[in-house]
C-alpha cells in the first residue's frame, strides 16, 4: 500500500533510519497502517489542514471532518456524527420511566450505523475538554454516552487532528498536553519539517488559490487500508523487537539512584532537578 497526497507536498526529510530517508508521507502511511492517532502541531501555513483533507480522500464517504470551535458542545458533535443521537438523548432525558436496557439498545443501534473509518479534526485545541475527550473516543472507535462506551459500527477507526499550541504539549502540568500524550500515539511538530521551497513552488504553479483544496473526486481505498492494518496486526513480531520496545519504555526512564531512579517519578521536576 502506497499513499500519495493529491495536493500536500513535502520532500523534507523527517528522519533517517540506517540510510533510509523517512518523509511525512511515510509517517502518515505508517499511522494509517498501524491505526495510530496522530496530532499535527504547527504554525499557520505549514500545510496541516491540507494534509488531513488529502488523507480524507482515501476514505471516501467513510470519513468525517470536524472544525474545532470553543463554542461547540457534545450535542453538536453528536449531531455531526449521527443526527439521530440528539433525538434519542432528548427522548431519554424526558422519559424518566425509560428502561436502561431499552436506552442501551437504542444507543447501540445508532452507534452501529456510524460507519466512519477516519476522523479529521482541524484546530483541536479550540475545543473544550469534554468535546476533546469525545473526539479522542471517536478516534479510538467508540462514543461515550451517560458513562457507557458504545463501539461505533466499524472495526477500524483512526484520527488525525491539527492545532497550533507551541510547546505546551511537552508540559505535563498542562491539561491539553497530558490529554495529547495519553490519547494520541504520534505527535509531529510540522514547524520543524516545513515543505521545501521546491514543494511550495510546485503547489503554487499547480493552483494559485491559497485556500485548502477540497477534492471533489476521491479514491476510496478504505478496504485496502483496513486490510493493511489487519495484516500488520497479525504479523509475527521478532523477540528482539520486544526487547527494544522494553528498553525504550524502561531504559530511557532510568536515572541514577541519587536522583530517584526514574524520570517518571520526578514528574514535572524532570529535568530541572538534575541541574
Coordinates of C-alpha atoms in Angstrom, one line a residue:
X1 CA 0.0 0.0 0.0
X2 CA 1.4 3.3 -1.1
X3 CA -0.4 6.6 -0.5
X4 CA 0.3 9.8 -2.5
X5 CA -1.3 13.0 -1.4
X6 CA -3.3 14.9 -4.1
X7 CA -2.3 18.4 -3.0
X8 CA 0.0 18.4 0.0
X9 CA 3.7 18.1 -0.9
X10 CA 6.6 17.8 1.4
X11 CA 10.0 16.4 0.3
X12 CA 11.8 17.4 3.5
X13 CA 13.3 14.5 5.4
X14 CA 11.8 13.9 8.9
X15 CA 14.2 11.2 9.9
X16 CA 16.8 8.7 8.6
X17 CA 16.9 5.1 9.6
X18 CA 20.1 3.3 8.6
X19 CA 20.4 5.4 5.5
X20 CA 16.7 5.2 4.5
X21 CA 15.0 8.6 4.5
X22 CA 11.6 9.0 6.2
X23 CA 9.2 11.6 4.8
X24 CA 5.9 13.0 6.0
X25 CA 4.0 10.7 3.6
X26 CA 5.8 7.7 5.2
X27 CA 4.8 8.8 8.7
X28 CA 1.2 9.1 7.8
X29 CA 1.2 5.9 5.8
X30 CA 2.6 4.1 8.9
X31 CA 0.0 5.8 11.1
X32 CA -2.9 4.6 8.9
X33 CA -1.4 1.0 8.7
X34 CA -0.9 0.9 12.5
X35 CA -4.1 2.7 13.3
X36 CA -2.1 5.3 15.2
X37 CA -3.9 8.5 16.1
X38 CA -1.8 11.5 15.1
X39 CA -1.6 15.1 16.2
X40 CA 0.0 17.6 13.8
X41 CA 1.2 20.6 15.8
X42 CA 2.5 23.7 13.9
X43 CA 2.1 27.3 12.9
X44 CA -0.4 28.5 10.4
X45 CA 0.5 27.8 6.8
X46 CA 2.5 24.6 7.4
X47 CA 0.0 22.5 5.4
X48 CA -1.5 20.6 8.4
X49 CA -5.2 21.0 7.3
X50 CA -4.4 20.2 3.6
X51 CA -2.7 17.0 4.7
X52 CA -5.8 16.0 6.7
X53 CA -8.0 16.8 3.7
X54 CA -5.8 14.7 1.4
X55 CA -6.0 11.7 3.8
X56 CA -9.8 12.0 3.9
X57 CA -9.8 11.4 0.1
X58 CA -8.7 7.8 0.7
X59 CA -11.7 7.1 2.9
X60 CA -14.4 8.4 0.6
X61 CA -17.7 8.9 2.4
X62 CA -16.4 7.0 5.3
X63 CA -14.6 10.0 6.7
X64 CA -15.7 12.9 8.8
X65 CA -14.2 16.4 9.0
X66 CA -14.8 18.5 12.1
X67 CA -13.7 22.1 12.7
X68 CA -12.8 22.6 16.3
X69 CA -14.5 25.6 18.0
X70 CA -14.7 26.8 21.6
X71 CA -18.5 27.1 21.4
X72 CA -19.0 23.5 20.2
X73 CA -20.7 21.2 22.7
X74 CA -21.2 17.5 22.8
X75 CA -24.7 17.7 21.4
X76 CA -23.4 19.4 18.3
X77 CA -20.7 16.8 18.0
X78 CA -23.2 14.0 18.2
X79 CA -25.3 15.8 15.6
X80 CA -22.4 15.7 13.2
X81 CA -21.7 12.1 13.9
X82 CA -25.4 10.9 13.6
X83 CA -28.4 13.3 13.8
X84 CA -30.5 10.6 15.4
X85 CA -28.3 10.9 18.6
X86 CA -29.9 14.1 19.6
X87 CA -33.5 12.8 19.3
X88 CA -32.5 9.7 21.3
X89 CA -30.8 11.7 24.0
X90 CA -33.7 14.1 24.3
X91 CA -36.2 11.3 24.3
X92 CA -34.5 9.6 27.2
X93 CA -33.9 12.8 29.2
X94 CA -37.7 13.4 29.3
X95 CA -38.9 9.9 29.6
X96 CA -37.9 9.1 33.2
X97 CA -39.5 5.7 33.0
X98 CA -37.4 4.6 30.1
X99 CA -35.7 1.4 31.0
X100 CA -31.9 1.4 30.9
X101 CA -31.9 -1.7 28.7
X102 CA -34.1 -0.1 26.1
X103 CA -31.9 3.0 26.2
X104 CA -28.7 1.0 25.7
X105 CA -30.2 -0.9 22.8
X106 CA -31.3 2.4 21.2
X107 CA -27.8 3.9 21.5
X108 CA -26.2 0.7 20.3
X109 CA -28.4 0.7 17.2
X110 CA -27.4 4.3 16.5
X111 CA -23.7 3.7 17.0
X112 CA -23.8 0.6 14.8
X113 CA -24.9 2.9 12.0
X114 CA -21.9 5.1 12.3
X115 CA -19.6 4.0 9.5
X116 CA -16.7 6.4 9.7
X117 CA -13.2 5.0 9.5
X118 CA -11.4 8.3 9.5
X119 CA -12.0 11.3 11.7
X120 CA -10.2 14.5 10.8
X121 CA -10.3 17.4 13.3
X122 CA -8.9 20.8 12.5
X123 CA -7.9 23.1 15.4
X124 CA -8.5 20.5 18.1
X125 CA -7.1 22.8 20.9
X126 CA -10.1 25.2 20.3
X127 CA -12.5 22.5 21.6
X128 CA -13.4 22.5 25.3
X129 CA -12.1 19.5 27.3
X130 CA -15.4 17.5 27.3
X131 CA -15.6 17.7 23.5
X132 CA -11.9 16.9 23.1
X133 CA -12.5 13.8 25.2
X134 CA -15.3 12.6 22.9
X135 CA -13.2 13.3 19.8
X136 CA -10.4 11.1 21.3
X137 CA -13.0 8.4 21.9
X138 CA -14.1 8.6 18.2
X139 CA -10.5 8.2 17.1
X140 CA -10.4 5.0 19.2
X141 CA -13.7 3.8 17.7
X142 CA -16.3 4.4 20.3
X143 CA -18.7 7.0 21.7
X144 CA -19.3 7.6 25.4
X145 CA -22.9 8.3 26.5
X146 CA -24.0 8.5 30.1
X147 CA -20.7 7.0 31.2
X148 CA -21.0 3.9 28.9
X149 CA -18.9 3.2 25.9
X150 CA -20.7 2.3 22.7
X151 CA -18.4 1.0 19.8
X152 CA -19.2 2.6 16.5
X153 CA -20.1 0.3 13.7
X154 CA -16.6 -0.4 12.3
X155 CA -13.6 -2.5 13.2
X156 CA -11.2 0.2 12.0
X157 CA -11.2 3.9 13.0
X158 CA -8.3 6.3 13.3
X159 CA -8.0 10.1 13.6
X160 CA -5.7 12.9 12.7
X161 CA -6.0 16.3 14.5
X162 CA -4.3 19.6 14.0
X163 CA -3.5 22.6 16.2
X164 CA -1.1 25.3 17.0
X165 CA -0.1 25.1 20.7
X166 CA 3.6 25.9 20.6
X167 CA 5.5 23.7 23.0
X168 CA 2.7 23.3 25.5
X169 CA 2.1 19.7 24.7
X170 CA 5.5 19.0 26.4
X171 CA 4.3 20.4 29.7
X172 CA 3.0 17.6 31.9
X173 CA 1.1 20.2 34.1
X174 CA -0.9 21.4 31.0
X175 CA -4.3 19.7 30.7
X176 CA -4.2 19.6 26.9
X177 CA -0.6 18.4 27.0
X178 CA -1.5 15.4 29.2
X179 CA -4.5 14.6 27.1
X180 CA -2.5 14.6 23.9
X181 CA 0.2 12.4 25.4
X182 CA -2.4 10.0 26.8
X183 CA -4.6 9.7 23.8
X184 CA -2.5 10.4 20.7
X185 CA 0.0 7.8 19.5
X186 CA 2.1 10.1 17.3
X187 CA 2.8 13.9 17.6
X188 CA 4.6 15.7 14.8
X189 CA 5.7 19.3 15.1
X190 CA 5.4 20.4 11.5
X191 CA 7.3 23.7 12.2
X192 CA 10.5 21.6 12.1
X193 CA 9.5 19.9 8.9
X194 CA 8.1 22.5 6.6
X195 CA 7.8 21.8 2.9
X196 CA 10.8 22.9 0.9
X197 CA 10.8 25.9 -1.4
X198 CA 10.6 23.5 -4.4
X199 CA 7.5 21.9 -2.9
X200 CA 5.9 25.3 -2.4
X201 CA 6.7 26.4 -5.9
X202 CA 5.1 23.2 -7.3
X203 CA 2.0 23.8 -5.3
X204 CA 1.7 27.4 -6.3
X205 CA 2.2 26.7 -10.0
X206 CA -0.4 24.0 -9.9
X207 CA -3.1 26.2 -8.3
X208 CA -2.7 29.8 -7.1
X209 CA -5.6 29.5 -4.7
X210 CA -4.1 29.8 -1.2
X211 CA -7.1 28.1 0.4
X212 CA -7.3 24.5 1.4
X213 CA -8.3 22.3 -1.5
X214 CA -11.4 20.2 -1.0
X215 CA -11.2 17.4 -3.6
X216 CA -14.4 16.6 -5.4
X217 CA -13.2 13.3 -6.7
X218 CA -11.9 10.9 -4.1
X219 CA -10.3 7.5 -4.4
X220 CA -11.9 5.2 -1.7
X221 CA -9.1 3.0 -0.5
X222 CA -10.7 2.2 2.8
X223 CA -10.7 -1.6 2.4
X224 CA -7.0 -1.5 1.3
X225 CA -6.1 0.4 4.4
X226 CA -8.1 -1.9 6.7
X227 CA -6.5 -4.9 5.1
X228 CA -3.0 -3.5 5.6
X229 CA -3.9 -2.8 9.2
X230 CA -5.2 -6.4 9.7
X231 CA -2.1 -7.9 8.1
X232 CA 0.2 -5.8 10.3
X233 CA -1.7 -6.8 13.4
X234 CA -1.4 -10.5 12.5
X235 CA 2.3 -10.3 11.6
X236 CA 4.7 -12.2 13.9
X237 CA 6.9 -9.9 15.9
X238 CA 10.6 -11.0 16.4
X239 CA 11.6 -11.3 20.1
X240 CA 14.3 -8.7 19.5
X241 CA 11.8 -6.0 18.8
X242 CA 10.1 -6.7 22.1
X243 CA 13.4 -6.3 23.8
X244 CA 14.0 -2.9 22.0
X245 CA 10.5 -1.7 23.0
X246 CA 11.1 -2.8 26.6
X247 CA 14.3 -0.7 26.6
X248 CA 12.5 2.3 25.2
X249 CA 9.9 2.1 27.9
X250 CA 12.2 1.3 30.9
X251 CA 15.7 2.0 29.8
X252 CA 15.1 5.6 28.7
X253 CA 13.2 6.2 32.0
X254 CA 16.3 5.3 34.1
X255 CA 18.1 7.7 36.4
X256 CA 20.8 7.1 38.9
X257 CA 19.5 6.4 42.4
X258 CA 20.8 9.8 43.7
X259 CA 18.1 11.4 41.5
X260 CA 15.3 8.9 42.4
X261 CA 15.9 6.2 39.8
X262 CA 13.1 7.2 37.4
X263 CA 12.3 10.2 35.2
X264 CA 8.6 9.4 35.5
X265 CA 8.7 9.6 39.3
X266 CA 10.2 13.1 39.1
X267 CA 7.1 14.1 37.1
X268 CA 7.4 17.9 36.3
X269 CA 10.7 18.1 38.1
X270 CA 12.5 16.4 35.2
X271 CA 15.0 17.6 34.1
X272 CA 15.2 20.7 36.3
X273 CA 16.0 18.8 39.5
X274 CA 19.1 17.4 37.8
X275 CA 20.7 20.8 37.4

